Structures are given as C-alpha cells and as structure tokens.
mmCIF file of C-alpha atoms in Angstrom:
data_model
loop_
_atom_site.group_PDB
_atom_site.id
_atom_site.type_symbol
_atom_site.label_atom_id
_atom_site.label_comp_id
_atom_site.label_asym_id
_atom_site.label_seq_id
_atom_site.Cartn_x
_atom_site.Cartn_y
_atom_site.Cartn_z
ATOM 1 C CA MET A 15 -0.020 -0.020 -0.018
ATOM 2 C CA ALA A 16 2.848 2.310 0.756
ATOM 3 C CA ASP A 17 4.396 1.682 -2.603
ATOM 4 C CA ASN A 18 1.168 2.665 -4.412
ATOM 5 C CA ASN A 19 0.966 5.874 -2.447
ATOM 6 C CA ALA A 20 4.592 6.653 -3.219
ATOM 7 C CA LYS A 21 3.941 6.390 -6.941
ATOM 8 C CA ASN A 22 1.275 9.121 -6.793
ATOM 9 C CA ILE A 23 3.589 11.644 -5.128
ATOM 10 C CA ASP A 24 4.744 14.523 -7.348
ATOM 11 C CA LEU A 25 8.161 15.718 -6.110
ATOM 12 C CA ASP A 26 9.074 19.319 -6.611
ATOM 13 C CA SER A 27 11.716 21.682 -5.254
ATOM 14 C CA LEU A 28 11.726 25.314 -4.133
ATOM 15 C CA PRO A 29 14.966 26.627 -5.711
ATOM 16 C CA TYR A 30 14.173 30.216 -4.721
ATOM 17 C CA VAL A 31 13.568 29.220 -1.070
ATOM 18 C CA ASP A 32 15.635 26.128 -0.371
ATOM 19 C CA ARG A 33 19.238 27.239 -0.258
ATOM 20 C CA GLU A 34 20.597 24.285 1.710
ATOM 21 C CA LEU A 35 22.136 22.702 -1.386
ATOM 22 C CA GLU A 36 24.621 25.616 -1.489
ATOM 23 C CA ILE A 37 26.150 24.460 1.718
ATOM 24 C CA ALA A 38 29.424 22.572 1.128
ATOM 25 C CA GLY A 39 28.951 18.821 1.103
ATOM 26 C CA MET A 40 25.101 19.012 1.212
ATOM 27 C CA LYS A 41 24.688 18.001 -2.422
ATOM 28 C CA ASP A 42 26.752 14.808 -1.973
ATOM 29 C CA LYS A 43 24.662 14.032 1.133
ATOM 30 C CA VAL A 44 21.443 14.498 -0.806
ATOM 31 C CA ASN A 45 22.654 12.325 -3.623
ATOM 32 C CA LEU A 46 23.608 9.612 -1.137
ATOM 33 C CA LEU A 47 20.118 9.732 0.386
ATOM 34 C CA ILE A 48 18.584 9.512 -3.061
ATOM 35 C CA GLU A 49 20.717 6.528 -3.925
ATOM 36 C CA GLN A 50 19.793 4.797 -0.684
ATOM 37 C CA GLU A 51 16.119 5.483 -1.362
ATOM 38 C CA MET A 52 16.391 4.189 -4.942
ATOM 39 C CA ARG A 53 17.750 0.868 -3.608
ATOM 40 C CA LYS A 54 14.455 0.398 -1.746
ATOM 41 C CA ILE A 55 12.486 0.616 -5.053
ATOM 42 C CA SER A 56 12.110 -2.634 -6.878
ATOM 43 C CA LYS A 57 13.541 -2.856 -10.322
ATOM 44 C CA LYS A 58 10.121 -3.430 -11.962
ATOM 45 C CA ASP A 59 8.819 -0.120 -10.579
ATOM 46 C CA ARG A 60 11.775 1.902 -11.907
ATOM 47 C CA VAL A 61 11.681 3.792 -15.182
ATOM 48 C CA HIS A 62 13.783 1.997 -17.749
ATOM 49 C CA PHE A 63 14.930 3.781 -20.894
ATOM 50 C CA PRO A 64 15.406 1.667 -24.058
ATOM 51 C CA LYS A 65 18.962 0.699 -24.744
ATOM 52 C CA ASP A 66 18.520 0.586 -28.489
ATOM 53 C CA ILE A 67 16.405 3.253 -30.141
ATOM 54 C CA LYS A 68 15.299 2.258 -33.633
ATOM 55 C CA LEU A 69 14.646 5.295 -35.773
ATOM 56 C CA PHE A 70 12.615 5.291 -38.974
ATOM 57 C CA ALA A 71 11.299 1.768 -38.387
ATOM 58 C CA ASP A 72 8.383 2.451 -40.734
ATOM 59 C CA ASP A 73 10.435 3.955 -43.564
ATOM 60 C CA GLU A 74 12.781 1.491 -45.305
ATOM 61 C CA ILE A 75 14.736 4.174 -47.216
ATOM 62 C CA LEU A 76 15.380 6.377 -44.189
ATOM 63 C CA SER A 77 16.160 3.354 -42.051
ATOM 64 C CA SER A 78 18.809 2.145 -44.584
ATOM 65 C CA GLU A 79 20.261 5.602 -44.795
ATOM 66 C CA TRP A 80 20.424 5.865 -41.050
ATOM 67 C CA ALA A 81 22.258 2.514 -40.881
ATOM 68 C CA ARG A 82 24.658 3.658 -43.630
ATOM 69 C CA THR A 83 25.536 6.959 -41.854
ATOM 70 C CA ASN A 84 26.073 5.095 -38.561
ATOM 71 C CA LYS A 85 28.579 2.836 -40.300
ATOM 72 C CA GLN A 86 30.136 5.894 -41.933
ATOM 73 C CA LEU A 87 29.814 4.490 -45.352
ATOM 74 C CA SER A 88 29.921 6.695 -48.437
ATOM 75 C CA MET A 89 26.746 7.209 -50.458
ATOM 76 C CA PRO A 90 26.610 4.998 -53.555
ATOM 77 C CA THR A 91 27.259 6.830 -56.823
ATOM 78 C CA LEU A 92 24.639 7.039 -59.609
ATOM 79 C CA ASP A 93 24.736 4.283 -62.167
ATOM 80 C CA LEU A 94 25.195 6.120 -65.490
ATOM 81 C CA SER A 95 25.591 2.974 -67.578
ATOM 82 C CA ARG A 96 21.813 3.042 -68.292
ATOM 83 C CA TYR A 97 22.284 6.248 -70.240
ATOM 84 C CA ASP A 98 24.931 4.836 -72.559
ATOM 85 C CA VAL A 99 24.074 4.352 -76.243
ATOM 86 C CA ALA A 100 26.369 1.441 -77.089
ATOM 87 C CA PRO A 101 26.298 -0.941 -80.040
ATOM 88 C CA PRO A 102 26.033 -4.672 -79.462
ATOM 89 C CA ALA A 103 29.111 -6.469 -78.218
ATOM 90 C CA ALA A 104 31.560 -7.807 -80.812
ATOM 91 C CA LYS A 105 30.279 -11.342 -80.366
ATOM 92 C CA ASP A 106 26.678 -10.192 -80.906
ATOM 93 C CA LYS A 107 27.126 -7.899 -83.941
ATOM 94 C CA LYS A 108 25.613 -10.485 -86.223
ATOM 95 C CA SER A 109 22.608 -10.998 -83.973
ATOM 96 C CA VAL A 110 19.369 -9.330 -85.098
ATOM 97 C CA ASP A 111 17.971 -9.358 -81.581
ATOM 98 C CA ALA A 112 21.055 -7.618 -80.213
ATOM 99 C CA TRP A 113 20.768 -4.895 -82.837
ATOM 100 C CA GLU A 114 17.018 -4.471 -82.174
ATOM 101 C CA SER A 115 17.760 -4.188 -78.395
ATOM 102 C CA ALA A 116 20.458 -1.552 -79.079
ATOM 103 C CA ILE A 117 18.090 0.370 -81.377
ATOM 104 C CA ASP A 118 15.316 0.295 -78.732
ATOM 105 C CA ASN A 119 17.805 1.606 -76.172
ATOM 106 C CA SER A 120 18.790 4.399 -78.548
ATOM 107 C CA LYS A 121 15.144 5.379 -79.037
ATOM 108 C CA ALA A 122 14.573 5.347 -75.291
ATOM 109 C CA GLN A 123 17.652 7.547 -74.708
ATOM 110 C CA LEU A 124 16.520 9.941 -77.452
ATOM 111 C CA GLU A 125 13.057 10.205 -75.923
ATOM 112 C CA ALA A 126 14.588 10.724 -72.503
ATOM 113 C CA GLN A 127 16.693 13.574 -73.797
ATOM 114 C CA THR A 128 13.686 15.081 -75.507
ATOM 115 C CA LEU A 129 11.756 15.005 -72.269
ATOM 116 C CA ARG A 130 14.744 16.476 -70.492
ATOM 117 C CA LEU A 131 14.906 19.398 -72.885
ATOM 118 C CA PHE A 132 11.179 19.926 -72.513
ATOM 119 C CA ASN A 133 11.501 19.925 -68.695
ATOM 120 C CA LEU A 134 14.380 22.385 -68.943
ATOM 121 C CA GLU A 135 12.248 24.733 -71.057
ATOM 122 C CA LEU A 136 9.402 24.505 -68.533
ATOM 123 C CA LEU A 137 11.842 25.129 -65.723
ATOM 124 C CA GLN A 138 13.282 28.125 -67.484
ATOM 125 C CA LYS A 139 9.756 29.535 -68.048
ATOM 126 C CA TYR A 140 8.089 28.777 -64.758
ATOM 127 C CA GLY A 141 10.868 27.709 -62.397
ATOM 128 C CA ALA A 142 11.869 31.121 -61.114
ATOM 129 C CA ASN A 143 8.334 32.066 -60.129
ATOM 130 C CA ALA A 144 7.724 28.647 -58.550
ATOM 131 C CA TRP A 145 10.869 29.019 -56.436
ATOM 132 C CA LYS A 146 9.907 32.556 -55.487
ATOM 133 C CA VAL A 147 6.483 31.299 -54.322
ATOM 134 C CA HIS A 148 8.142 28.408 -52.498
ATOM 135 C CA ASN A 149 10.649 30.760 -50.826
ATOM 136 C CA PHE A 150 7.846 33.089 -49.796
ATOM 137 C CA GLN A 151 5.997 30.131 -48.249
ATOM 138 C CA LEU A 152 9.160 29.049 -46.383
ATOM 139 C CA GLU A 153 9.714 32.562 -45.146
ATOM 140 C CA ALA A 154 6.134 32.762 -43.882
ATOM 141 C CA TYR A 155 6.541 29.393 -42.204
ATOM 142 C CA LEU A 156 9.859 30.499 -40.656
ATOM 143 C CA LYS A 157 8.245 33.704 -39.388
ATOM 144 C CA GLN A 158 5.431 31.693 -37.825
ATOM 145 C CA LEU A 159 7.901 29.366 -36.135
ATOM 146 C CA LYS A 160 9.923 32.270 -34.771
ATOM 147 C CA SER A 161 6.731 33.809 -33.424
ATOM 148 C CA ASP A 162 5.723 30.554 -31.774
ATOM 149 C CA VAL A 163 9.224 30.281 -30.240
ATOM 150 C CA GLU A 164 8.986 33.804 -28.847
ATOM 151 C CA ASP A 165 5.576 33.061 -27.438
ATOM 152 C CA LYS A 166 6.879 29.941 -25.735
ATOM 153 C CA LYS A 167 9.833 31.832 -24.310
ATOM 154 C CA LYS A 168 7.499 34.488 -22.955
ATOM 155 C CA GLN A 169 5.274 31.854 -21.450
ATOM 156 C CA ILE A 170 8.273 30.166 -19.827
ATOM 157 C CA LEU A 171 9.551 33.610 -18.549
ATOM 158 C CA ASP A 172 6.099 34.440 -17.124
ATOM 159 C CA LEU A 173 5.848 31.027 -15.550
ATOM 160 C CA ASN A 174 9.305 31.391 -13.921
ATOM 161 C CA LYS A 175 8.364 34.860 -12.673
ATOM 162 C CA GLN A 176 5.158 33.556 -11.167
ATOM 163 C CA ARG A 177 7.005 30.561 -9.750
ATOM 164 C CA LYS A 178 9.564 32.826 -8.150
ATOM 165 C CA PHE A 179 6.961 35.172 -6.732
ATOM 166 C CA GLU A 180 4.942 32.272 -5.249
ATOM 167 C CA GLN A 181 8.023 30.657 -3.782
ATOM 168 C CA THR A 182 9.343 33.873 -2.253
ATOM 169 C CA GLU A 183 5.920 34.559 -0.804
ATOM 170 C CA GLY A 184 5.660 30.995 0.412
ATOM 171 C CA GLY A 185 9.242 31.209 1.749
ATOM 172 C CA SER A 186 8.267 34.165 3.955
ATOM 173 C CA SER A 187 5.324 32.231 5.282
ATOM 174 C CA LEU A 188 7.516 29.198 5.884
ATOM 175 C CA ARG A 189 10.055 31.271 7.757
ATOM 176 C CA ASP A 190 7.335 32.847 9.919
ATOM 177 C CA LEU A 191 5.861 29.436 10.646
ATOM 178 C CA GLU A 192 9.311 28.049 11.414
ATOM 179 C CA SER A 193 9.959 30.956 13.770
ATOM 180 C CA LYS A 194 6.622 30.320 15.526
ATOM 181 C CA TRP A 195 7.366 26.612 15.675
ATOM 182 C CA SER A 196 10.782 27.349 17.269
ATOM 183 C CA ASP A 197 9.084 29.683 19.781
ATOM 184 C CA LEU A 198 6.459 27.071 20.626
ATOM 185 C CA ILE A 199 9.189 24.412 21.018
ATOM 186 C CA SER A 200 11.102 26.745 23.305
ATOM 187 C CA GLN A 201 7.978 27.572 25.329
ATOM 188 C CA THR A 202 7.161 23.853 25.517
ATOM 189 C CA LEU A 203 10.648 23.099 26.802
ATOM 190 C CA GLN A 204 10.349 25.895 29.366
ATOM 191 C CA VAL A 205 7.021 24.495 30.541
ATOM 192 C CA GLU A 206 8.510 21.012 30.768
ATOM 193 C CA VAL A 207 11.471 22.324 32.778
ATOM 194 C CA ALA A 208 9.080 24.250 35.002
ATOM 195 C CA CYS A 209 6.897 21.154 35.483
ATOM 196 C CA ALA A 210 9.961 19.037 36.273
ATOM 197 C CA SER A 211 11.078 21.656 38.806
ATOM 198 C CA LEU A 212 7.640 21.766 40.415
ATOM 199 C CA GLU A 213 7.535 17.974 40.546
ATOM 200 C CA ASN A 214 10.895 17.951 42.309
ATOM 201 C CA GLU A 215 9.681 20.585 44.769
ATOM 202 C CA LEU A 216 6.517 18.511 45.326
ATOM 203 C CA GLU A 217 8.615 15.480 46.020
ATOM 204 C CA GLU A 218 10.753 17.456 48.479
ATOM 205 C CA LEU A 219 7.639 18.711 50.203
ATOM 206 C CA LYS A 220 6.230 15.148 50.431
ATOM 207 C CA ARG A 221 9.489 13.843 51.885
ATOM 208 C CA TYR A 222 9.567 16.720 54.343
ATOM 209 C CA GLU A 223 5.973 16.041 55.324
ATOM 210 C CA ASN A 224 6.803 12.404 55.827
ATOM 211 C CA ARG A 225 9.742 13.265 58.030
ATOM 212 C CA ILE A 226 7.609 15.603 60.172
ATOM 213 C CA SER A 227 4.899 12.986 60.476
ATOM 214 C CA SER A 228 7.380 10.294 61.516
ATOM 215 C CA ASN A 229 8.980 12.563 64.163
ATOM 216 C CA GLN A 230 5.606 13.199 65.768
#
C-alpha cells in the first residue's frame, strides 16, 4: 500500500527558497540519500529507458540511410551506364535481336533527352516564379515558427516569474511558521522544565511532610 501511495507523489523543489544545497557537502549528502532510497524501489517499478532506439522503423529508405551513416559508409554513386548508347558487343554484332535491343535503347535515350529538354524549357519559363512562391511560403513558415518560439519563451519567462513570486511569498510564510514553531518548542521546553522543577519541589515537600509525620 505504501508503494502505491509513493507512486502518486509529485516531487518538486523550491529553488528560490531552499538554499541548503549551496552548503558545502550538502549536495553529496542528498545524492547519497537519493541513492539509498532508490535501492528500496524494486527494479520493476523503476523507469527503464530503451537501450537501442530504432529510428525510422516504418520507412525502409530512411532506415537504410540511417544505418549507412552510422557505419560511416559513403553514399553509392549514380549508375550512369543506363544512359549509354552502345552498339552490341563484338560477339553479338551478327545477332538481329542484339541490334534491335540496341536500337530500342537508342530510341529510349533519345526520348529521355527530348523530355529532359522539354522539362528544362518548362523550368526556365516557370521555375523562377515557382521558387519565389516556395521561398515566400518558407519565409512565412519560418516567421510563424519564430513567433511561436518567442511566445513559448515568454510563457516560460512568465511562468518562472510567477513561480519565483509564489516561492518567495511561500518562503516568507515558511520562515514565519518556522519561527513560531521554534518559539512554541522553546515555550514547551520551558514548561517541561518548570513542570519538572515543580515535581521535584513537590517530592521534596512530600518527603519533608513524611519526616515531620514520623517525628511526631
């Protein structure tokens, strides 16, 4: 039952109030106490972080690239042999099928070059404007991100200010209560001392009364 209650406890510190950690040797003492407390917690209740983190498990391309970069392997070069327009090999120059395959490859390369020129013309005509629009969108996105970052920084700053204010206010109350507690402890000790003194006097009076009674 105690373990279940311990799991529901949210631990927090009061850095603006608790200054004991600044005392020499106090931090080592606290770490030792934490280590001793951790030993009491069973291993199954501890938070375990994964030893091996698998990134891009759902993307085969990114996963393979991640593995390649981890092994510090160079990126494979492009295979340009598919763009070659080569005649059949010497041993196949009398083969009709070989020449037909070479002619088909030449036609495919010619069509590819035609499409390449067509794409270059489109790029020359519309590419600049497309990049300008793309850059404008990126700048707007960057501006929004910077604005979000500034908002988050402001929220963090305001939160820290409020946290400091609440802790300093709470620290004053804690010091007042601690002072009252010390006074009450002192008063209690004084009352106990006075009670002990009165009890001793009472015992002396009883002994004195007993002596008088026995003498009579």
